[in-house]
Short mmCIF file of C-alpha atoms and ligand atoms in Angstrom, two decimals:
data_model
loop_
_atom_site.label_atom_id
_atom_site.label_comp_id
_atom_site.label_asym_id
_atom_site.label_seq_id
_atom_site.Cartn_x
_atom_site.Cartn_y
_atom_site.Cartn_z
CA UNK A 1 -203.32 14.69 -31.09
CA UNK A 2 -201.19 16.12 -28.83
CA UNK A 3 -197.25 16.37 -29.85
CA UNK A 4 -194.25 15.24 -27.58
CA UNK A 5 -190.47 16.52 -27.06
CA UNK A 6 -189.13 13.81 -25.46
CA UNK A 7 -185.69 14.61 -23.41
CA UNK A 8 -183.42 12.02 -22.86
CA UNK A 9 -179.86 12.09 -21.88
CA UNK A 10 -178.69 8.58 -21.89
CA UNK A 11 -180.64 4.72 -22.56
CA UNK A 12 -183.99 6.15 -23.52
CA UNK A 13 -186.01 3.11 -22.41
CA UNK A 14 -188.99 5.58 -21.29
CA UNK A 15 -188.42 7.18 -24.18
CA UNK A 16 -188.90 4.05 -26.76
CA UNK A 17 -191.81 2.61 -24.20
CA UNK A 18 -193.45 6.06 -25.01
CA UNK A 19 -192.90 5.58 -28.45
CA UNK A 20 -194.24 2.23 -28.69
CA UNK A 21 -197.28 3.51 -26.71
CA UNK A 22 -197.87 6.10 -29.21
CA UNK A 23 -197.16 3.89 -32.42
CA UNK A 24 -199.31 0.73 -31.23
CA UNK A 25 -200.56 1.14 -27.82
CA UNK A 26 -202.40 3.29 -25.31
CA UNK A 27 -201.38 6.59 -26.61
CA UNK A 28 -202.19 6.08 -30.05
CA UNK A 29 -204.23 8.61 -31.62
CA UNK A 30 -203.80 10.46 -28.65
CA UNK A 31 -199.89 11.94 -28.53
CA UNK A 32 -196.69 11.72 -31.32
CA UNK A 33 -193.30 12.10 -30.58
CA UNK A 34 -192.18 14.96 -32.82
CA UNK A 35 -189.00 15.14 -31.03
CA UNK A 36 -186.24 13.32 -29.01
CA UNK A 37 -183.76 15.95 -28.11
CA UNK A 38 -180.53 15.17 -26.00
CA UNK A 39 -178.23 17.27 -24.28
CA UNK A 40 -175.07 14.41 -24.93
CA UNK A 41 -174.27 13.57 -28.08
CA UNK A 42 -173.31 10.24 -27.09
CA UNK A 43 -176.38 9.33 -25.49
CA UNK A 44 -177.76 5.61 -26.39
CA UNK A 45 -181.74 6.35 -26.86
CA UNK A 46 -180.86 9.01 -30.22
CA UNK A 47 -179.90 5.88 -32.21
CA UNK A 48 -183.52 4.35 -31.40
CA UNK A 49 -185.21 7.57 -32.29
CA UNK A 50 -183.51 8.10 -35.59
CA UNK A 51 -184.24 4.52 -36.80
CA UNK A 52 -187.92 5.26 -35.41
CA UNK A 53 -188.11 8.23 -37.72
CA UNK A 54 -188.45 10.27 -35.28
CA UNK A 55 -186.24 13.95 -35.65
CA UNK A 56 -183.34 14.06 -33.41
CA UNK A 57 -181.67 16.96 -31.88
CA UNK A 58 -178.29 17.55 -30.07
CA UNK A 59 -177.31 20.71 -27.98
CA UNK A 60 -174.33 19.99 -25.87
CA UNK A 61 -174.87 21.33 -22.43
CA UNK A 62 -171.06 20.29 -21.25
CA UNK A 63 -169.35 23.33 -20.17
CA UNK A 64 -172.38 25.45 -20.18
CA UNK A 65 -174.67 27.61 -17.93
CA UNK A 66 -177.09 26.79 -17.33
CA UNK A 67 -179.48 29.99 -17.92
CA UNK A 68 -177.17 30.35 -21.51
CA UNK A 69 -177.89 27.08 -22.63
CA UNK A 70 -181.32 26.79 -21.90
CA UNK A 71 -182.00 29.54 -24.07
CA UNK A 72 -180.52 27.53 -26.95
CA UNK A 73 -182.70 24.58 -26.27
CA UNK A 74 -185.65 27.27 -25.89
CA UNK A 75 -184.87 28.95 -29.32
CA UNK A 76 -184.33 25.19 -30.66
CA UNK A 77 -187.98 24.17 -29.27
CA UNK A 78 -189.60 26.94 -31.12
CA UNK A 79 -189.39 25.08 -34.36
CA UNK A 80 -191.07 22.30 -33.38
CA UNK A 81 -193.81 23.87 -30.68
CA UNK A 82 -194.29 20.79 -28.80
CA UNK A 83 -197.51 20.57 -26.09
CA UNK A 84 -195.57 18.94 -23.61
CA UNK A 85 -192.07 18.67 -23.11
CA UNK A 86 -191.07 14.81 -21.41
CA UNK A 87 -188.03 14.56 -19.52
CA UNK A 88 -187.07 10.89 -19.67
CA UNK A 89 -183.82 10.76 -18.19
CA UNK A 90 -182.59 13.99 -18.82
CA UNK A 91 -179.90 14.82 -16.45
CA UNK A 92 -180.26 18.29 -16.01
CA UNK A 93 -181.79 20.36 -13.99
CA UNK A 94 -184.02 22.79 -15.93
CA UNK A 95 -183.74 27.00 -15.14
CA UNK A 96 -186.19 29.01 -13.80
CA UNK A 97 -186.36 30.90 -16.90
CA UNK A 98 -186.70 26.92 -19.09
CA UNK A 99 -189.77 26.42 -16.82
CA UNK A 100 -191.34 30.18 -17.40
CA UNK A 101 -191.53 29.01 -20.77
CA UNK A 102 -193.79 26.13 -20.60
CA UNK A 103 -195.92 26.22 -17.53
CA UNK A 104 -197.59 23.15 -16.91
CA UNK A 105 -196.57 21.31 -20.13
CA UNK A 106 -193.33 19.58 -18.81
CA UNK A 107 -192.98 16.33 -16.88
CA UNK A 108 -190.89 14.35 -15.42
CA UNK A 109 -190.53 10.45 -14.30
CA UNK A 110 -188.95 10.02 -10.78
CA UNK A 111 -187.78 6.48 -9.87
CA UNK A 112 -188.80 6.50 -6.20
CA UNK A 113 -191.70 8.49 -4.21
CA UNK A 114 -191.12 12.25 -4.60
CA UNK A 115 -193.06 13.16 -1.23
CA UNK A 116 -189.81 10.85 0.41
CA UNK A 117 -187.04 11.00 -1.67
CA UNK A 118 -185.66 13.73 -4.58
CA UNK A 119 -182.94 13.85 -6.54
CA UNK A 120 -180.78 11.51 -7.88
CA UNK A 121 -180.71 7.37 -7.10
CA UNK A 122 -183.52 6.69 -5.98
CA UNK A 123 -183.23 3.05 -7.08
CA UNK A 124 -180.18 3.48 -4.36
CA UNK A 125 -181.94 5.11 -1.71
CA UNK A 126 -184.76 2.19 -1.70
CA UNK A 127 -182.03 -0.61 -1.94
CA UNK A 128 -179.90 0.55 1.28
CA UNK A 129 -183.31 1.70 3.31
CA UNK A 130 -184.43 -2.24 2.53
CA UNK A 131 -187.77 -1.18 1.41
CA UNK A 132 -189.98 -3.52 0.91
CA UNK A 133 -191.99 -1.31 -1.59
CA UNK A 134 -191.25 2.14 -3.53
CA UNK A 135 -193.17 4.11 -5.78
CA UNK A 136 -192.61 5.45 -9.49
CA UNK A 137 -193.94 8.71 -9.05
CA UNK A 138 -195.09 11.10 -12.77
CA UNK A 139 -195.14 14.55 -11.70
CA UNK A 140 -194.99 18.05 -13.19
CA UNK A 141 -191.98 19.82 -13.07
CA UNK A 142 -191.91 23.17 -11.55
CA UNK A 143 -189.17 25.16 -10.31
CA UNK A 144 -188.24 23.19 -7.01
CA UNK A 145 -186.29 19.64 -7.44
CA UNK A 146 -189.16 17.37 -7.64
CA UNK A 147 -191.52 19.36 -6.02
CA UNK A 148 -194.33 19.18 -8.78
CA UNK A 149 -197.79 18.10 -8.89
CA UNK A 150 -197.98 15.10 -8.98
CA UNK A 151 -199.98 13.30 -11.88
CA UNK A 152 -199.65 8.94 -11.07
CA UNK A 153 -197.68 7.44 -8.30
CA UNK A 154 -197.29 3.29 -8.91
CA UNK A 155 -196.27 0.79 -6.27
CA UNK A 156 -192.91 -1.32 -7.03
CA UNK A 157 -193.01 -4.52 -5.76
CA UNK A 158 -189.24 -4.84 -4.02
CA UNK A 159 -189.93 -8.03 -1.92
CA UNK A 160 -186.92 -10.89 -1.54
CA UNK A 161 -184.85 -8.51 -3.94
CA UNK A 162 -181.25 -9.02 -3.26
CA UNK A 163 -179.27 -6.78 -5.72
CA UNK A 164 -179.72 -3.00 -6.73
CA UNK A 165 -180.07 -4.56 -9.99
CA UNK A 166 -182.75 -6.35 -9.00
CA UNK A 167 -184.53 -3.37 -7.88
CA UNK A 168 -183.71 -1.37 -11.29
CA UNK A 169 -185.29 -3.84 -13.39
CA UNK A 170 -188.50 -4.18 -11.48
CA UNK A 171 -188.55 -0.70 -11.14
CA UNK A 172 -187.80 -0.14 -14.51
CA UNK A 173 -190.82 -2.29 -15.86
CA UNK A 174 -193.41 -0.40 -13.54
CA UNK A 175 -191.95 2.84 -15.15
CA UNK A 176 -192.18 1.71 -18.88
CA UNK A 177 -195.87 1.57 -18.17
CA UNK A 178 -196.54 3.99 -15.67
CA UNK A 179 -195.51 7.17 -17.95
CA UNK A 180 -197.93 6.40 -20.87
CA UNK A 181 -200.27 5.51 -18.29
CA UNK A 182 -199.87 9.50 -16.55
CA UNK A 183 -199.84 10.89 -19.93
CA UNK A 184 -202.89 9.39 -21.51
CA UNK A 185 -204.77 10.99 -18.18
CA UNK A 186 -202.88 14.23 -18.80
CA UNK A 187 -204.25 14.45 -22.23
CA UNK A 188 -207.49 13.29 -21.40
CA UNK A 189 -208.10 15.50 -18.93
CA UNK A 190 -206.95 18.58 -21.26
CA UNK A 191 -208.62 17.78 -24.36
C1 GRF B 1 -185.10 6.24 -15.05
O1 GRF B 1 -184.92 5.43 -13.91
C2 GRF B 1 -185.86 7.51 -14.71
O2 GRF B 1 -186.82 7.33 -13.70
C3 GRF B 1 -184.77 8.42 -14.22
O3 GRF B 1 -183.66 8.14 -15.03
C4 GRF B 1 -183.77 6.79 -15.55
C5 GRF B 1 -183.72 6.91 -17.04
O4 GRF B 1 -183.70 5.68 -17.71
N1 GRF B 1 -185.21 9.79 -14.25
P1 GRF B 1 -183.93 5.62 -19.27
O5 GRF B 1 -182.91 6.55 -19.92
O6 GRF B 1 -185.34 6.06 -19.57
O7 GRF B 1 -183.68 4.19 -19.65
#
């Protein structure tokens, strides 16, 4: 069983479909969230992972650097020794020194096709380019933004959409599936 510290900084709606998934669907028996850490105190998805059971932790990163708090979160992580560290929706970008730590154990979901677009909105970025199609990609994180290996790309259907809403949810409902989906392989693959 391989043991998850899932990073959130806001909704957490990867981070409960990866719960579910490991409570009653495709990754049970096969990964447990032993963490949901958030870098905002204020951030919706802790209130889901408390209820859930699940420990909680909260290291403000406002006003930080970024080197000075990753160390905290480092030092924090050492209690709990997860084998992969998730980043669902964790607005931050991680330090060179975060990513030394844990080579090839964190990844990331990206909400458009990391080989076109990275950074931030890509739900935008495929509304105003009127795609007709985008792609969820799952990818390792290593120290470029969104450069990693990727692990599972999935097609979003975007056809007759007419709002960046729209393109959100469907994207949204490909994603929910997609990262349980890239980290059963993952584990698979390593164990
Ligand atoms: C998702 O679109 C994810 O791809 C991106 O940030 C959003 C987070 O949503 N990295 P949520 O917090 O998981 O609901």
């Amino acid at each position: 069983m391989k043991s998850l510290a899932i990073f959130i900084s806001g909704r957490g709606s990867n981070m409960q479909a990866i719960v579910t998934a490991c409570k009653d669907g495709i990754l049970k028996g096969l990964a447990q969230p032993i963490l949901v850490f958030s870098n905002k105190e204020e951030a919706a998805g802790l209130a889901y992972a408390q209820k859930a059971g699940i420990p909680t932790e909260v290291i403000i990163s406002k006003g930080k650097d970024r080197k000075t708090f990753d160390q905290e979160v480092v030092k924090m992580l050492h209690q709990y020794q997860p084998d992969y560290i998730i980043l669902a929706g964790y607005m931050r970008i991680l330090s060179s020194y975060f990513i030394q730590q844990f080579p090839n154990k964190i990844i990331n979901i990206h909400p458009a096709d990391t080989t076109l677009h990275q950074g931030l909105d890509g739900y935008n970025w495929a509304f105003d380019k009127k795609l007709t199609t985008t792609k969820i990609t799952v990818h390792f994180v290593d120290e470029g933004l969104d450069t990693g290996r990727i692990i599972k790309q999935e097609v979003v259907d975007l056809s007759g959409v007419s709002s960046l809403e729209d393109v959100e949810q469907r994207g949204l409902a490909v994603e929910h599936k997609v990262y349980s989906q890239a980290l059963k392989e993952i584990i698979l693959d390593h164990s």
